[in-house]
PDB file of N, CA and C in Angstrom:
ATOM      1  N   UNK W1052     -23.676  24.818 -24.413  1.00  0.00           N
ATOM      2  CA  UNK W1052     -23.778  25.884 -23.426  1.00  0.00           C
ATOM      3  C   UNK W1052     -23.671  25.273 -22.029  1.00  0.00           C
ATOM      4  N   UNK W1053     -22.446  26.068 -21.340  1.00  0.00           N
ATOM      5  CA  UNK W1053     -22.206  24.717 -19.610  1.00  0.00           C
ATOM      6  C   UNK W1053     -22.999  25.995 -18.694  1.00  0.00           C
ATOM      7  N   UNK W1054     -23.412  25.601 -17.684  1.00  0.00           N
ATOM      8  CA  UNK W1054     -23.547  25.979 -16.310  1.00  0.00           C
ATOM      9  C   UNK W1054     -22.005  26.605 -15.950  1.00  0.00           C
ATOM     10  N   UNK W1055     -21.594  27.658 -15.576  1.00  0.00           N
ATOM     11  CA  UNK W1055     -20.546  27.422 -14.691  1.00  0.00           C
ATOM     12  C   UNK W1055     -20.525  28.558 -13.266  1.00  0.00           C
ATOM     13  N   UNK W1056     -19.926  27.664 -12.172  1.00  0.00           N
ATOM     14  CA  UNK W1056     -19.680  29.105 -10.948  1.00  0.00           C
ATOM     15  C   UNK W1056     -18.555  28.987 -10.289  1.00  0.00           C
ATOM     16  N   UNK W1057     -18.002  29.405  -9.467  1.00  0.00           N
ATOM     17  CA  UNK W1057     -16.991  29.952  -8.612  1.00  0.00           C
ATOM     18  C   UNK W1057     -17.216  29.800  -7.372  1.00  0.00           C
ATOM     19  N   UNK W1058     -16.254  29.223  -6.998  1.00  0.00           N
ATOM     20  CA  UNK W1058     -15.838  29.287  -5.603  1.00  0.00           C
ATOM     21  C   UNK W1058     -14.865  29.623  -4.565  1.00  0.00           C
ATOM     22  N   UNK W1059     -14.925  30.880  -4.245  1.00  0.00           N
ATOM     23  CA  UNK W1059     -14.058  31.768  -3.541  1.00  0.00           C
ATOM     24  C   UNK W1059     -13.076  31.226  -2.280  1.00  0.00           C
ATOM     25  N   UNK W1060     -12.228  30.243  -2.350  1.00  0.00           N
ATOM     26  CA  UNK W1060     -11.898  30.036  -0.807  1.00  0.00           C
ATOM     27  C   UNK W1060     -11.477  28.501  -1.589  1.00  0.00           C
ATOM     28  N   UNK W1061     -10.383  27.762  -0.935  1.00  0.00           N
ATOM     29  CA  UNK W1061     -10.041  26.144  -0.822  1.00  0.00           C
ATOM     30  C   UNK W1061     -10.222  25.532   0.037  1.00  0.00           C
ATOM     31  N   UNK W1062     -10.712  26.078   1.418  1.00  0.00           N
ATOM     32  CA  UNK W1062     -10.490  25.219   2.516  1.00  0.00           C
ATOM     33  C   UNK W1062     -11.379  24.588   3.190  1.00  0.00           C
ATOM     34  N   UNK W1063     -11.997  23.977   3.781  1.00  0.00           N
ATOM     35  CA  UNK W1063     -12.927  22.748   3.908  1.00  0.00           C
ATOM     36  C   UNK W1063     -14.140  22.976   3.254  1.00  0.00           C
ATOM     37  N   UNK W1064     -14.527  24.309   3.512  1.00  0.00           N
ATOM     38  CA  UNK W1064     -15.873  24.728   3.392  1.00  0.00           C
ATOM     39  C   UNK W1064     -16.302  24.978   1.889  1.00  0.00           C
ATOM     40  N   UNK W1065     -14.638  25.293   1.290  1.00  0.00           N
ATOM     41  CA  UNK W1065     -14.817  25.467  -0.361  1.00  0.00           C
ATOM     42  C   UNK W1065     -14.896  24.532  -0.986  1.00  0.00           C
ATOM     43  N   UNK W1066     -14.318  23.469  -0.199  1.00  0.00           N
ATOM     44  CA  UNK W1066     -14.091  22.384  -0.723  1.00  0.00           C
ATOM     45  C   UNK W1066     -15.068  21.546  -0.684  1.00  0.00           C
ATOM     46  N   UNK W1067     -16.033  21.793  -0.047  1.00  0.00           N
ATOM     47  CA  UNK W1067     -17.009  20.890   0.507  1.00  0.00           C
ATOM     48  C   UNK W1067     -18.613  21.151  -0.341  1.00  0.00           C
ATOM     49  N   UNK W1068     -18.825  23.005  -0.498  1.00  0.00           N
ATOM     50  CA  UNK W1068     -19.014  23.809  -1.584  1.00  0.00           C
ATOM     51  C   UNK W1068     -19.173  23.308  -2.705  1.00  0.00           C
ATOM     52  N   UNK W1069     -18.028  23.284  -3.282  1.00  0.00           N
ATOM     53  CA  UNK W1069     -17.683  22.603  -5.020  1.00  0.00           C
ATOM     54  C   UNK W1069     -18.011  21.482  -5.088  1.00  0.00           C
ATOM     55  N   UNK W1070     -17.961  20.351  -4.109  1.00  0.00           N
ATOM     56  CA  UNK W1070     -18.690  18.943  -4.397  1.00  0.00           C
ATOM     57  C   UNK W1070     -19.825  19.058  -4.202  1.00  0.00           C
ATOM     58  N   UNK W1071     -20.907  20.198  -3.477  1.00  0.00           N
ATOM     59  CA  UNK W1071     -21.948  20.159  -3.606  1.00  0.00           C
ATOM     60  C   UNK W1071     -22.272  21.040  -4.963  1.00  0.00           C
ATOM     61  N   UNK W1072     -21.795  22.014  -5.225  1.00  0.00           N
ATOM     62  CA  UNK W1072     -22.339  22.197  -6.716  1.00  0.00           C
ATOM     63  C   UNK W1072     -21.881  21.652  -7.696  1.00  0.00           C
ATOM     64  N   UNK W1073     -21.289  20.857  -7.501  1.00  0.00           N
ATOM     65  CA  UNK W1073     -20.622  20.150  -9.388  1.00  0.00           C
ATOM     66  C   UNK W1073     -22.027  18.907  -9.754  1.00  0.00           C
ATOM     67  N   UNK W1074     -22.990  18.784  -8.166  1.00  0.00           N
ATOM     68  CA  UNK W1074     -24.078  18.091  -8.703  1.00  0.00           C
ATOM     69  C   UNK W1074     -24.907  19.026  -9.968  1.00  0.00           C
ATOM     70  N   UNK W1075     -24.613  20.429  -9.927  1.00  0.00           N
ATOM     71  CA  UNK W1075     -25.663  21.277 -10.204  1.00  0.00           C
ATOM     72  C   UNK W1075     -25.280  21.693 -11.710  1.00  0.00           C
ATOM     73  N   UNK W1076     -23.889  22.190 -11.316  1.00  0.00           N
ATOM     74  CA  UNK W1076     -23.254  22.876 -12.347  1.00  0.00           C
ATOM     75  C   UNK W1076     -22.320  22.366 -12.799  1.00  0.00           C
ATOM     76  N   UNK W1077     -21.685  22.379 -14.735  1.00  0.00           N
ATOM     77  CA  UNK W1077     -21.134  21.672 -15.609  1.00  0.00           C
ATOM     78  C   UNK W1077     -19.635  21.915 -15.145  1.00  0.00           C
ATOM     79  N   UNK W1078     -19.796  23.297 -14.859  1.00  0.00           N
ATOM     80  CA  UNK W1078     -18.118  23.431 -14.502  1.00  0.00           C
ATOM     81  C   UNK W1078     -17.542  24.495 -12.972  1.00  0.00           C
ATOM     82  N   UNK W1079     -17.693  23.831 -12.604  1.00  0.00           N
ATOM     83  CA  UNK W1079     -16.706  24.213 -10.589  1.00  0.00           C
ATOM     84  C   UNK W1079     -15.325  24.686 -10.397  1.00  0.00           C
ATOM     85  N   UNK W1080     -15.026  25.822 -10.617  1.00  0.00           N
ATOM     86  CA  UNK W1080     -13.585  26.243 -10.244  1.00  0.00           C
ATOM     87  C   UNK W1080     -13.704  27.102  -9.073  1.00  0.00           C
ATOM     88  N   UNK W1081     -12.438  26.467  -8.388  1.00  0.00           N
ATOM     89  CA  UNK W1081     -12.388  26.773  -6.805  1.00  0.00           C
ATOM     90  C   UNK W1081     -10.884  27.929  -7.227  1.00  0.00           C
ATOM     91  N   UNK W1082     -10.984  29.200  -6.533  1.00  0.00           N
ATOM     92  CA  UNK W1082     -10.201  29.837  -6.420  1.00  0.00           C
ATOM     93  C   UNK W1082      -9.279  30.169  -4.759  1.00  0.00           C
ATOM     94  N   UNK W1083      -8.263  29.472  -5.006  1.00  0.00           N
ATOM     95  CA  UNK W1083      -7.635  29.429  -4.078  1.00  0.00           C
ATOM     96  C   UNK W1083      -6.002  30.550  -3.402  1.00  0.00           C
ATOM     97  N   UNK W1084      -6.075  31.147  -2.318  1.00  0.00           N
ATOM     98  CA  UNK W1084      -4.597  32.542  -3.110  1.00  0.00           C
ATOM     99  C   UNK W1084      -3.271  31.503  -2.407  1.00  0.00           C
ATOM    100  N   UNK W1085      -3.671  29.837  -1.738  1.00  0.00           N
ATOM    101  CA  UNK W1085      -2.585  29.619  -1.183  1.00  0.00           C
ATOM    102  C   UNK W1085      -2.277  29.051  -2.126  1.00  0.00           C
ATOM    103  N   UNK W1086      -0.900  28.033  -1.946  1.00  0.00           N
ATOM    104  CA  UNK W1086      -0.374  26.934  -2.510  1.00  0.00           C
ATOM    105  C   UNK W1086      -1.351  25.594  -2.730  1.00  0.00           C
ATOM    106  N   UNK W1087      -1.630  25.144  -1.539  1.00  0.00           N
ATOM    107  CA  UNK W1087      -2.329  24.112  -1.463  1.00  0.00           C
ATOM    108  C   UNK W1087      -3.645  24.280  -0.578  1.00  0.00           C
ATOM    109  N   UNK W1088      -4.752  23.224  -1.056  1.00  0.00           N
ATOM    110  CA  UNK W1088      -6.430  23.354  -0.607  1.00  0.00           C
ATOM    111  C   UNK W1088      -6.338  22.869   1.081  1.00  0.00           C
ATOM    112  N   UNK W1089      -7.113  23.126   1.263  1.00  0.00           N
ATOM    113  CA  UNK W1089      -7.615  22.419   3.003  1.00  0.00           C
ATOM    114  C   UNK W1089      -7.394  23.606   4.116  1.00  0.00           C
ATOM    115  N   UNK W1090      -6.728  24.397   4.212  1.00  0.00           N
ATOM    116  CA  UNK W1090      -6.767  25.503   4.529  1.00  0.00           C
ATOM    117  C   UNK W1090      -6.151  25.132   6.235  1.00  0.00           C
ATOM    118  N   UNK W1091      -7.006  25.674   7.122  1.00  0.00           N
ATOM    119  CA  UNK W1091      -6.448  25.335   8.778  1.00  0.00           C
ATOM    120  C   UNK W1091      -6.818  23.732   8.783  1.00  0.00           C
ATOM    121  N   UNK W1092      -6.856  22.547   7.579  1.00  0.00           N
ATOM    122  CA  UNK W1092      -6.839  21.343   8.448  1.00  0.00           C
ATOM    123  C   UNK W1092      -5.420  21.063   7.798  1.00  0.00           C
ATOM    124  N   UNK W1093      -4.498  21.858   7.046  1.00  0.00           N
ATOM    125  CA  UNK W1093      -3.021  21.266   6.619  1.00  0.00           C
ATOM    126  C   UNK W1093      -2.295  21.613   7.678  1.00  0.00           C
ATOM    127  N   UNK W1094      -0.901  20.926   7.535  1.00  0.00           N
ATOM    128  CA  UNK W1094      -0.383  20.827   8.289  1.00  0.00           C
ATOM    129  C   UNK W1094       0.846  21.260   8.009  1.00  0.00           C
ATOM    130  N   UNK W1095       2.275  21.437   8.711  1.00  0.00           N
ATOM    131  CA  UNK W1095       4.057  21.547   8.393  1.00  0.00           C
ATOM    132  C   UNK W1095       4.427  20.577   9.433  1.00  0.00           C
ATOM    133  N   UNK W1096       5.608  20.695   8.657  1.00  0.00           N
ATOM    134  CA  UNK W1096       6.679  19.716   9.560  1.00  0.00           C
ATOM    135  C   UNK W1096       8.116  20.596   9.450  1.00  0.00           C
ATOM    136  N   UNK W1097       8.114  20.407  10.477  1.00  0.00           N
ATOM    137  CA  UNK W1097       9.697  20.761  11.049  1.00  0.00           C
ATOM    138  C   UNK W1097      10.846  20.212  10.686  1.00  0.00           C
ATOM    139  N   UNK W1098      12.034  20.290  10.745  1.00  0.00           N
ATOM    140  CA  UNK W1098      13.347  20.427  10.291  1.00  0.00           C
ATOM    141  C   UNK W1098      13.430  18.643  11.062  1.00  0.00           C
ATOM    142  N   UNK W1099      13.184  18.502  12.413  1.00  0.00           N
ATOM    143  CA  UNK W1099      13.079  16.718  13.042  1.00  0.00           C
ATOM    144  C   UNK W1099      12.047  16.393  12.757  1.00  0.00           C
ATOM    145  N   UNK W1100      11.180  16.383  12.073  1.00  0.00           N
ATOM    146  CA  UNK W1100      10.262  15.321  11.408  1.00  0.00           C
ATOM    147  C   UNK W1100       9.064  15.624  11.859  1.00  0.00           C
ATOM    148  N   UNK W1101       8.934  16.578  13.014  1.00  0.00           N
ATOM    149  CA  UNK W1101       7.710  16.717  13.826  1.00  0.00           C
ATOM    150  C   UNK W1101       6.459  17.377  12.685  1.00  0.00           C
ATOM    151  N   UNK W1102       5.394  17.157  12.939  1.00  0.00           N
ATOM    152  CA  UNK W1102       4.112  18.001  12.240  1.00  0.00           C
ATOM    153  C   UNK W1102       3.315  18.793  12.950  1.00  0.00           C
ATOM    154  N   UNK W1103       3.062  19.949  12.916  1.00  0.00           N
ATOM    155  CA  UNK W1103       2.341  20.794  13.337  1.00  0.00           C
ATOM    156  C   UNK W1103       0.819  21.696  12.738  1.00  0.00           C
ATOM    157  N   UNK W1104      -0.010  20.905  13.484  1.00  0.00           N
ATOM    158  CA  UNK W1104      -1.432  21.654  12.828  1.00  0.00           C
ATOM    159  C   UNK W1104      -1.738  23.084  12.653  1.00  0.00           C
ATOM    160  N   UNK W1105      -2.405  23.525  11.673  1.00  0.00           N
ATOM    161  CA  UNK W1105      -2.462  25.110  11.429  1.00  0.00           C
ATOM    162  C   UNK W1105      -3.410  25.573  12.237  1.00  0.00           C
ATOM    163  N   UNK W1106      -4.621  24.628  12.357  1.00  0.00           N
ATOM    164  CA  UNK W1106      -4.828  25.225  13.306  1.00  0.00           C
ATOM    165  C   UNK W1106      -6.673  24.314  14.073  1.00  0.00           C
ATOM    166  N   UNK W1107      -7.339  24.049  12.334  1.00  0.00           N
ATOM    167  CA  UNK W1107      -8.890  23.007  12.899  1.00  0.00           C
ATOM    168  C   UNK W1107      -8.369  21.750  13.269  1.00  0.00           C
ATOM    169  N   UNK W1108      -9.549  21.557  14.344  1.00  0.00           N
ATOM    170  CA  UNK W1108      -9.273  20.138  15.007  1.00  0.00           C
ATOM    171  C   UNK W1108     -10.679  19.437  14.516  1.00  0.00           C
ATOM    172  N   UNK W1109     -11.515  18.647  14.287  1.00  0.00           N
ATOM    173  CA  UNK W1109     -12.552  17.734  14.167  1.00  0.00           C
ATOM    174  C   UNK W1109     -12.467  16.768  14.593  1.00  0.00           C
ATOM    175  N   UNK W1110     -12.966  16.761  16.028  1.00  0.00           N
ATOM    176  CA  UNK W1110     -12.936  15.456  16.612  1.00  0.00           C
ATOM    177  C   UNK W1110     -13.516  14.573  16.293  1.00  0.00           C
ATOM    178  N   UNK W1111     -14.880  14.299  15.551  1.00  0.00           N
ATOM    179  CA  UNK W1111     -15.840  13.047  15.377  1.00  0.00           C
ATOM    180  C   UNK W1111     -16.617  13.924  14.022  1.00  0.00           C
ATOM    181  N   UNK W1112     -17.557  12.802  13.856  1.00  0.00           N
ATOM    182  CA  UNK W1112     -18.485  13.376  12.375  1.00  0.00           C
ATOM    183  C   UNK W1112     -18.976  14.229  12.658  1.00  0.00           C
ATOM    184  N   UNK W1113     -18.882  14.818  11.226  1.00  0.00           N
ATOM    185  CA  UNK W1113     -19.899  16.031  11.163  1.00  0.00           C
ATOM    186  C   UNK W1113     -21.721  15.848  10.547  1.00  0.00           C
ATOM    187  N   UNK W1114     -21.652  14.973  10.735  1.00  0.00           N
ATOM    188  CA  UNK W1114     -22.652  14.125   9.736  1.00  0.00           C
ATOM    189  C   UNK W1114     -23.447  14.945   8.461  1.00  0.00           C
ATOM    190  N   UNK W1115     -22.348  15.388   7.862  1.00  0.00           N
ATOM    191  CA  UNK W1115     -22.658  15.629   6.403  1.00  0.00           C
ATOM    192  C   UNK W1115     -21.326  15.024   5.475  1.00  0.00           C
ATOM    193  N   UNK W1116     -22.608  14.304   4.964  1.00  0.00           N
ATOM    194  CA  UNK W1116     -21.567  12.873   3.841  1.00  0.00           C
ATOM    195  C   UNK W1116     -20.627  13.345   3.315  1.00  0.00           C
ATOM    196  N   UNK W1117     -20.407  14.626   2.534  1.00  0.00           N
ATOM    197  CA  UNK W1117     -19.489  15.350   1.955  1.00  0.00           C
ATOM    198  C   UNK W1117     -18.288  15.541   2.500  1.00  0.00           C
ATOM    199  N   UNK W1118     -18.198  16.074   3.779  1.00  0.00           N
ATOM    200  CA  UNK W1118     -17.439  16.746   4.288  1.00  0.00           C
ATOM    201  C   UNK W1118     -17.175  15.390   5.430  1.00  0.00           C
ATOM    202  N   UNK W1119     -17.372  14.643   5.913  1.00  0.00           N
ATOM    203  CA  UNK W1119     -16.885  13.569   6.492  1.00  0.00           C
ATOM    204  C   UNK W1119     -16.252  12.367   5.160  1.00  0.00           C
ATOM    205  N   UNK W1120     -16.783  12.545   4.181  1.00  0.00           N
ATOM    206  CA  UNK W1120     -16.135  11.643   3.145  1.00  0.00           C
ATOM    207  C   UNK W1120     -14.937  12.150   3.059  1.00  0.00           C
ATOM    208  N   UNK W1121     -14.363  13.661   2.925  1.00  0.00           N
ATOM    209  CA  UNK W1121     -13.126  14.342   2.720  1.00  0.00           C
ATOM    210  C   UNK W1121     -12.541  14.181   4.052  1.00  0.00           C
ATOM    211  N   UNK W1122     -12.774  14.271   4.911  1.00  0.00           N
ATOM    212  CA  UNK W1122     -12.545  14.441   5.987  1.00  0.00           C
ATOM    213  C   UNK W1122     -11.900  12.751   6.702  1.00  0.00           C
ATOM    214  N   UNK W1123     -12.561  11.928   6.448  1.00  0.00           N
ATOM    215  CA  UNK W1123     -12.485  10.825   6.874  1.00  0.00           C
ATOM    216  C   UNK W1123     -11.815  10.335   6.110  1.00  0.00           C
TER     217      UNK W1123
END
Protein backbone atom coordinates (compact mmCIF):
# COMPACT_ATOMS: atom_id res chain seq x y z
CA UNK A 1 0.00 0.00 0.00
CA UNK A 2 2.10 3.50 -1.33
CA UNK A 3 1.38 6.98 -0.07
CA UNK A 4 0.67 8.86 -3.18
CA UNK A 5 -0.10 12.87 -4.14
CA UNK A 6 -0.13 15.33 -6.86
CA UNK A 7 1.27 18.14 -7.85
CA UNK A 8 -0.51 20.67 -9.86
CA UNK A 9 1.99 22.99 -11.73
CA UNK A 10 5.99 22.18 -13.11
CA UNK A 11 7.51 25.26 -12.48
CA UNK A 12 9.90 26.11 -9.73
CA UNK A 13 7.52 26.01 -7.05
CA UNK A 14 6.17 22.49 -8.28
CA UNK A 15 9.18 21.51 -8.65
CA UNK A 16 10.53 22.40 -5.54
CA UNK A 17 7.02 20.96 -3.95
CA UNK A 18 7.66 17.35 -5.21
CA UNK A 19 11.22 17.21 -3.77
CA UNK A 20 9.81 18.23 -0.66
CA UNK A 21 7.15 15.60 -0.58
CA UNK A 22 8.80 12.57 -2.11
CA UNK A 23 10.52 12.82 1.58
CA UNK A 24 6.93 12.00 2.74
CA UNK A 25 5.23 10.23 0.11
CA UNK A 26 6.00 6.79 -1.94
CA UNK A 27 4.88 8.23 -5.11
CA UNK A 28 5.08 12.22 -6.51
CA UNK A 29 3.55 12.97 -9.84
CA UNK A 30 3.88 16.45 -11.01
CA UNK A 31 1.25 17.45 -13.53
CA UNK A 32 2.43 19.66 -15.97
CA UNK A 33 -0.03 21.24 -19.33
CA UNK A 34 3.44 22.53 -20.94
CA UNK A 35 6.05 20.68 -22.85
CA UNK A 36 8.77 21.13 -20.55
CA UNK A 37 9.18 21.82 -16.36
CA UNK A 38 10.68 25.16 -14.99
CA UNK A 39 8.09 27.28 -16.16
CA UNK A 40 9.16 31.41 -16.35
CA UNK A 41 12.92 30.27 -15.50
CA UNK A 42 13.09 28.46 -19.33
CA UNK A 43 14.17 30.01 -21.85
CA UNK A 44 14.03 30.26 -26.34
CA UNK A 45 16.36 31.02 -28.70
CA UNK A 46 16.01 32.69 -31.78
CA UNK A 47 16.62 31.88 -35.39
CA UNK A 48 20.75 33.82 -34.61
CA UNK A 49 21.44 31.93 -31.69
CA UNK A 50 20.26 34.59 -29.26
CA UNK A 51 18.26 33.30 -25.88
CA UNK A 52 15.56 34.94 -24.43
CA UNK A 53 14.16 34.62 -20.80
CA UNK A 54 10.40 33.96 -20.22
CA UNK A 55 10.38 35.82 -17.84
CA UNK A 56 11.96 34.97 -13.55
CA UNK A 57 15.13 36.44 -12.78
CA UNK A 58 16.90 35.13 -9.26
CA UNK A 59 19.57 37.06 -8.55
CA UNK A 60 21.31 35.36 -5.42
CA UNK A 61 20.06 32.49 -2.90
CA UNK A 62 17.06 31.84 -1.84
CA UNK A 63 18.29 30.06 1.08
CA UNK A 64 16.15 27.10 0.83
CA UNK A 65 18.44 24.03 0.01
CA UNK A 66 15.90 22.69 -2.39
CA UNK A 67 15.27 25.26 -4.54
CA UNK A 68 18.87 26.77 -4.66
CA UNK A 69 20.15 23.10 -5.26
CA UNK A 70 17.81 23.23 -8.57
CA UNK A 71 18.44 26.45 -9.08
CA UNK A 72 22.14 26.58 -8.69
Amino acid sequence: NTNQCVVAGGGVIGIVVAILLSEKYDNVTVIERGKELVGLLNCCQDEAGNYYDYGTHIPTFTNIPELDTLLY
